[in-house]
mmCIF file of C-alpha atoms in Angstrom:
data_model
loop_
_atom_site.group_PDB
_atom_site.id
_atom_site.type_symbol
_atom_site.label_atom_id
_atom_site.label_comp_id
_atom_site.label_asym_id
_atom_site.label_seq_id
_atom_site.Cartn_x
_atom_site.Cartn_y
_atom_site.Cartn_z
ATOM 1 C CA MET E 898 0.009 0.005 -0.007
ATOM 2 C CA HIS E 899 1.232 3.503 -0.872
ATOM 3 C CA ASP E 900 1.454 6.226 1.779
ATOM 4 C CA PHE E 901 -0.047 9.435 0.349
ATOM 5 C CA SER E 902 0.896 11.549 3.351
ATOM 6 C CA GLU E 903 4.055 12.633 1.472
ATOM 7 C CA MET E 904 2.494 14.064 -1.681
ATOM 8 C CA PRO E 905 4.935 15.825 -4.004
ATOM 9 C CA ASP E 906 4.297 19.540 -4.338
ATOM 10 C CA ILE E 907 3.614 19.691 -8.072
ATOM 11 C CA LEU E 908 2.222 23.231 -7.885
ATOM 12 C CA LYS E 909 5.660 24.638 -7.132
ATOM 13 C CA THR E 910 7.366 22.705 -9.884
ATOM 14 C CA ASP E 911 8.597 24.746 -12.837
ATOM 15 C CA ILE E 912 6.758 23.746 -15.980
ATOM 16 C CA LEU E 913 8.044 26.755 -17.851
ATOM 17 C CA SER E 914 10.999 28.645 -16.470
ATOM 18 C CA TYR E 915 10.428 32.204 -15.250
ATOM 19 C CA LYS E 916 12.758 33.378 -18.044
ATOM 20 C CA PHE E 917 9.852 32.872 -20.459
ATOM 21 C CA ASP E 918 7.664 35.369 -18.580
ATOM 22 C CA ILE E 919 8.942 38.099 -20.903
ATOM 23 C CA PHE E 920 6.713 36.667 -23.631
ATOM 24 C CA TRP E 921 3.581 37.537 -21.605
ATOM 25 C CA GLN E 922 4.650 40.998 -20.463
ATOM 26 C CA SER E 923 4.359 44.257 -22.398
ATOM 27 C CA ASN E 924 7.531 45.560 -23.970
ATOM 28 C CA ASP E 925 8.340 49.233 -23.453
ATOM 29 C CA GLU E 926 10.611 49.283 -26.529
ATOM 30 C CA LEU E 927 7.576 48.678 -28.733
ATOM 31 C CA ILE E 928 5.297 51.315 -27.225
ATOM 32 C CA ASN E 929 7.031 54.167 -29.027
ATOM 33 C CA LEU E 930 7.156 52.440 -32.407
ATOM 34 C CA ASP E 931 4.520 53.278 -34.985
ATOM 35 C CA PRO E 932 2.878 50.459 -36.946
ATOM 36 C CA ARG E 933 4.883 49.282 -39.990
ATOM 37 C CA PRO E 934 4.420 46.048 -41.913
ATOM 38 C CA VAL E 935 8.035 44.849 -41.837
ATOM 39 C CA PHE E 936 10.198 44.143 -38.763
ATOM 40 C CA VAL E 937 13.898 43.462 -39.183
ATOM 41 C CA ALA E 938 15.811 42.059 -36.208
ATOM 42 C CA SER E 939 19.579 41.881 -36.537
ATOM 43 C CA THR E 940 22.620 41.129 -34.478
ATOM 44 C CA ALA E 941 24.548 44.255 -33.591
ATOM 45 C CA PHE E 942 26.387 46.254 -36.280
ATOM 46 C CA GLN E 943 28.126 49.612 -36.316
ATOM 47 C CA PRO E 944 26.796 52.714 -38.100
ATOM 48 C CA ASN E 945 28.334 53.237 -41.558
ATOM 49 C CA SER E 946 29.780 49.702 -41.492
ATOM 50 C CA PRO E 947 29.756 47.221 -44.369
ATOM 51 C CA GLU E 948 27.008 45.360 -42.490
ATOM 52 C CA GLU E 949 24.800 48.478 -42.378
ATOM 53 C CA GLU E 950 25.484 49.117 -46.069
ATOM 54 C CA GLN E 951 24.463 45.521 -46.819
ATOM 55 C CA LEU E 952 21.211 45.947 -44.889
ATOM 56 C CA ILE E 953 20.411 49.179 -46.730
ATOM 57 C CA LYS E 954 21.043 47.482 -50.097
ATOM 58 C CA MET E 955 18.863 44.508 -49.113
ATOM 59 C CA LEU E 956 15.927 46.664 -48.045
ATOM 60 C CA SER E 957 16.265 48.845 -51.125
ATOM 61 C CA ALA E 958 16.280 45.785 -53.419
ATOM 62 C CA CYS E 959 13.088 44.677 -51.663
ATOM 63 C CA ARG E 960 11.527 48.018 -52.684
ATOM 64 C CA LEU E 961 10.964 48.969 -49.051
ATOM 65 C CA ASP E 962 11.082 52.593 -48.007
ATOM 66 C CA ALA E 963 11.984 53.707 -44.500
ATOM 67 C CA SER E 964 8.319 54.229 -43.554
ATOM 68 C CA SER E 965 7.495 50.546 -44.101
ATOM 69 C CA PHE E 966 9.956 48.875 -41.713
ATOM 70 C CA HIS E 967 11.610 48.974 -38.309
ATOM 71 C CA VAL E 968 15.141 47.703 -37.719
ATOM 72 C CA MET E 969 16.039 46.573 -34.221
ATOM 73 C CA GLN E 970 19.445 45.306 -33.160
ATOM 74 C CA LEU E 971 19.175 42.523 -30.607
ATOM 75 C CA GLN E 972 21.710 40.921 -28.294
ATOM 76 C CA PRO E 973 21.867 37.095 -28.128
ATOM 77 C CA GLU E 974 20.018 37.132 -24.786
ATOM 78 C CA SER E 975 17.329 39.636 -25.927
ATOM 79 C CA GLN E 976 13.747 38.418 -26.110
ATOM 80 C CA ILE E 977 10.650 40.073 -27.576
ATOM 81 C CA ALA E 978 7.260 38.411 -27.867
ATOM 82 C CA PHE E 979 6.189 37.795 -31.446
ATOM 83 C CA HIS E 980 2.518 38.266 -30.593
ATOM 84 C CA LEU E 981 3.259 41.727 -29.186
ATOM 85 C CA LEU E 982 5.273 42.660 -32.259
ATOM 86 C CA LYS E 983 2.583 41.417 -34.583
ATOM 87 C CA ASP E 984 -0.260 43.141 -32.774
ATOM 88 C CA HIS E 985 1.420 46.455 -32.023
ATOM 89 C CA LEU E 986 3.258 46.901 -35.332
ATOM 90 C CA GLN E 987 0.563 45.263 -37.464
ATOM 91 C CA LEU E 988 3.236 43.095 -39.064
ATOM 92 C CA LYS E 989 3.083 41.267 -42.351
ATOM 93 C CA SER E 990 6.756 40.254 -42.542
ATOM 94 C CA ILE E 991 9.671 39.509 -40.211
ATOM 95 C CA ILE E 992 13.309 39.296 -41.282
ATOM 96 C CA LEU E 993 15.704 37.773 -38.767
ATOM 97 C CA LEU E 994 19.399 38.368 -39.463
ATOM 98 C CA GLY E 995 21.424 36.151 -37.141
ATOM 99 C CA ILE E 996 18.520 36.119 -34.679
ATOM 100 C CA SER E 997 16.692 32.948 -33.672
ATOM 101 C CA PRO E 998 12.892 32.732 -33.801
ATOM 102 C CA ILE E 999 13.155 31.446 -30.202
ATOM 103 C CA GLN E 1000 14.180 34.971 -29.184
ATOM 104 C CA LEU E 1001 10.662 35.986 -30.318
ATOM 105 C CA GLY E 1002 9.057 33.153 -28.381
ATOM 106 C CA VAL E 1003 8.530 31.074 -31.533
ATOM 107 C CA SER E 1004 9.563 27.448 -31.326
ATOM 108 C CA ALA E 1005 8.829 26.459 -34.903
ATOM 109 C CA TYR E 1006 11.157 25.209 -37.574
ATOM 110 C CA LEU E 1007 11.395 27.822 -40.314
ATOM 111 C CA MET E 1008 13.411 27.115 -43.421
ATOM 112 C CA PRO E 1009 16.669 29.076 -43.368
ATOM 113 C CA HIS E 1010 17.383 31.683 -46.065
ATOM 114 C CA GLN E 1011 13.949 31.447 -47.633
ATOM 115 C CA LEU E 1012 10.364 32.531 -47.204
ATOM 116 C CA SER E 1013 8.299 30.717 -44.573
ATOM 117 C CA ARG E 1014 4.797 31.418 -43.208
ATOM 118 C CA PHE E 1015 3.922 31.350 -39.516
ATOM 119 C CA GLY E 1016 1.223 33.195 -37.591
ATOM 120 C CA ASN E 1017 -0.117 34.840 -40.753
ATOM 121 C CA CYS E 1018 3.243 36.519 -41.314
ATOM 122 C CA ASN E 1019 6.082 36.087 -43.775
ATOM 123 C CA TRP E 1020 9.237 34.940 -41.987
ATOM 124 C CA ILE E 1021 12.723 35.094 -43.444
ATOM 125 C CA VAL E 1022 15.318 33.647 -41.090
ATOM 126 C CA THR E 1023 18.935 33.856 -42.182
ATOM 127 C CA GLU E 1024 22.486 34.448 -41.051
ATOM 128 C CA SER E 1025 23.935 37.646 -39.620
ATOM 129 C CA LEU E 1026 24.826 40.532 -41.938
ATOM 130 C CA LYS E 1027 28.497 39.746 -41.334
ATOM 131 C CA THR E 1028 28.031 36.152 -42.502
ATOM 132 C CA LEU E 1029 26.023 37.283 -45.551
ATOM 133 C CA LEU E 1030 28.954 39.484 -46.552
ATOM 134 C CA GLU E 1031 31.338 36.543 -46.173
ATOM 135 C CA ARG E 1032 29.115 33.936 -47.855
ATOM 136 C CA PRO E 1033 27.750 35.168 -51.207
ATOM 137 C CA GLU E 1034 26.108 31.799 -51.890
ATOM 138 C CA ILE E 1035 23.850 32.288 -48.844
ATOM 139 C CA LYS E 1036 23.082 35.863 -49.884
ATOM 140 C CA THR E 1037 22.120 34.661 -53.394
ATOM 141 C CA HIS E 1038 19.856 31.936 -51.982
ATOM 142 C CA LEU E 1039 18.292 34.467 -49.582
ATOM 143 C CA TRP E 1040 17.469 36.793 -52.443
ATOM 144 C CA GLN E 1041 16.109 34.107 -54.802
ATOM 145 C CA TYR E 1042 14.021 32.174 -52.275
ATOM 146 C CA GLY E 1043 13.331 34.638 -49.485
ATOM 147 C CA LEU E 1044 13.460 38.352 -50.138
ATOM 148 C CA LYS E 1045 12.432 38.424 -53.815
ATOM 149 C CA PRO E 1046 9.375 36.148 -53.404
ATOM 150 C CA ALA E 1047 8.241 38.063 -50.304
ATOM 151 C CA PHE E 1048 8.722 41.641 -51.414
ATOM 152 C CA VAL E 1049 9.135 41.799 -55.202
ATOM 153 C CA ASP E 1050 6.965 38.901 -56.380
ATOM 154 C CA GLN E 1051 4.670 39.231 -53.321
ATOM 155 C CA VAL E 1052 3.708 35.568 -53.435
ATOM 156 C CA TYR E 1053 1.502 35.979 -50.347
ATOM 157 C CA GLY E 1054 -0.067 39.267 -51.401
#
């Protein structure tokens, strides 16, 4: 016979770590941003650097003007909730440059360097700007199967 006087305290057991609480809290960084359909998250780069020039060229090739996107540089430990981004910015597309979807609270496999759909948004997940400069074959694939279909061909409208 089993003695139930020593019941385990399952209510105090972590199911999800407290570090994921950020995905349910408001984000002050977003409050001051006006709605724009495209959100670009990148690893850090310096102003007037080759990486910044590459980003400007990419966005220009996508026929995006400055009023249609936000660029945010994120640290590896930074986290922002996708649902807050989507709702507040009224997003249609997300470009992640060296940033993992997990940093946005999304645990879904999205094809690298090409267009994916998740949560009624276009997702383009690729390497950092620095890596794109070093690896032209990735940059070519990104253009052909990610950026061009999303922004020039507008395969999802």
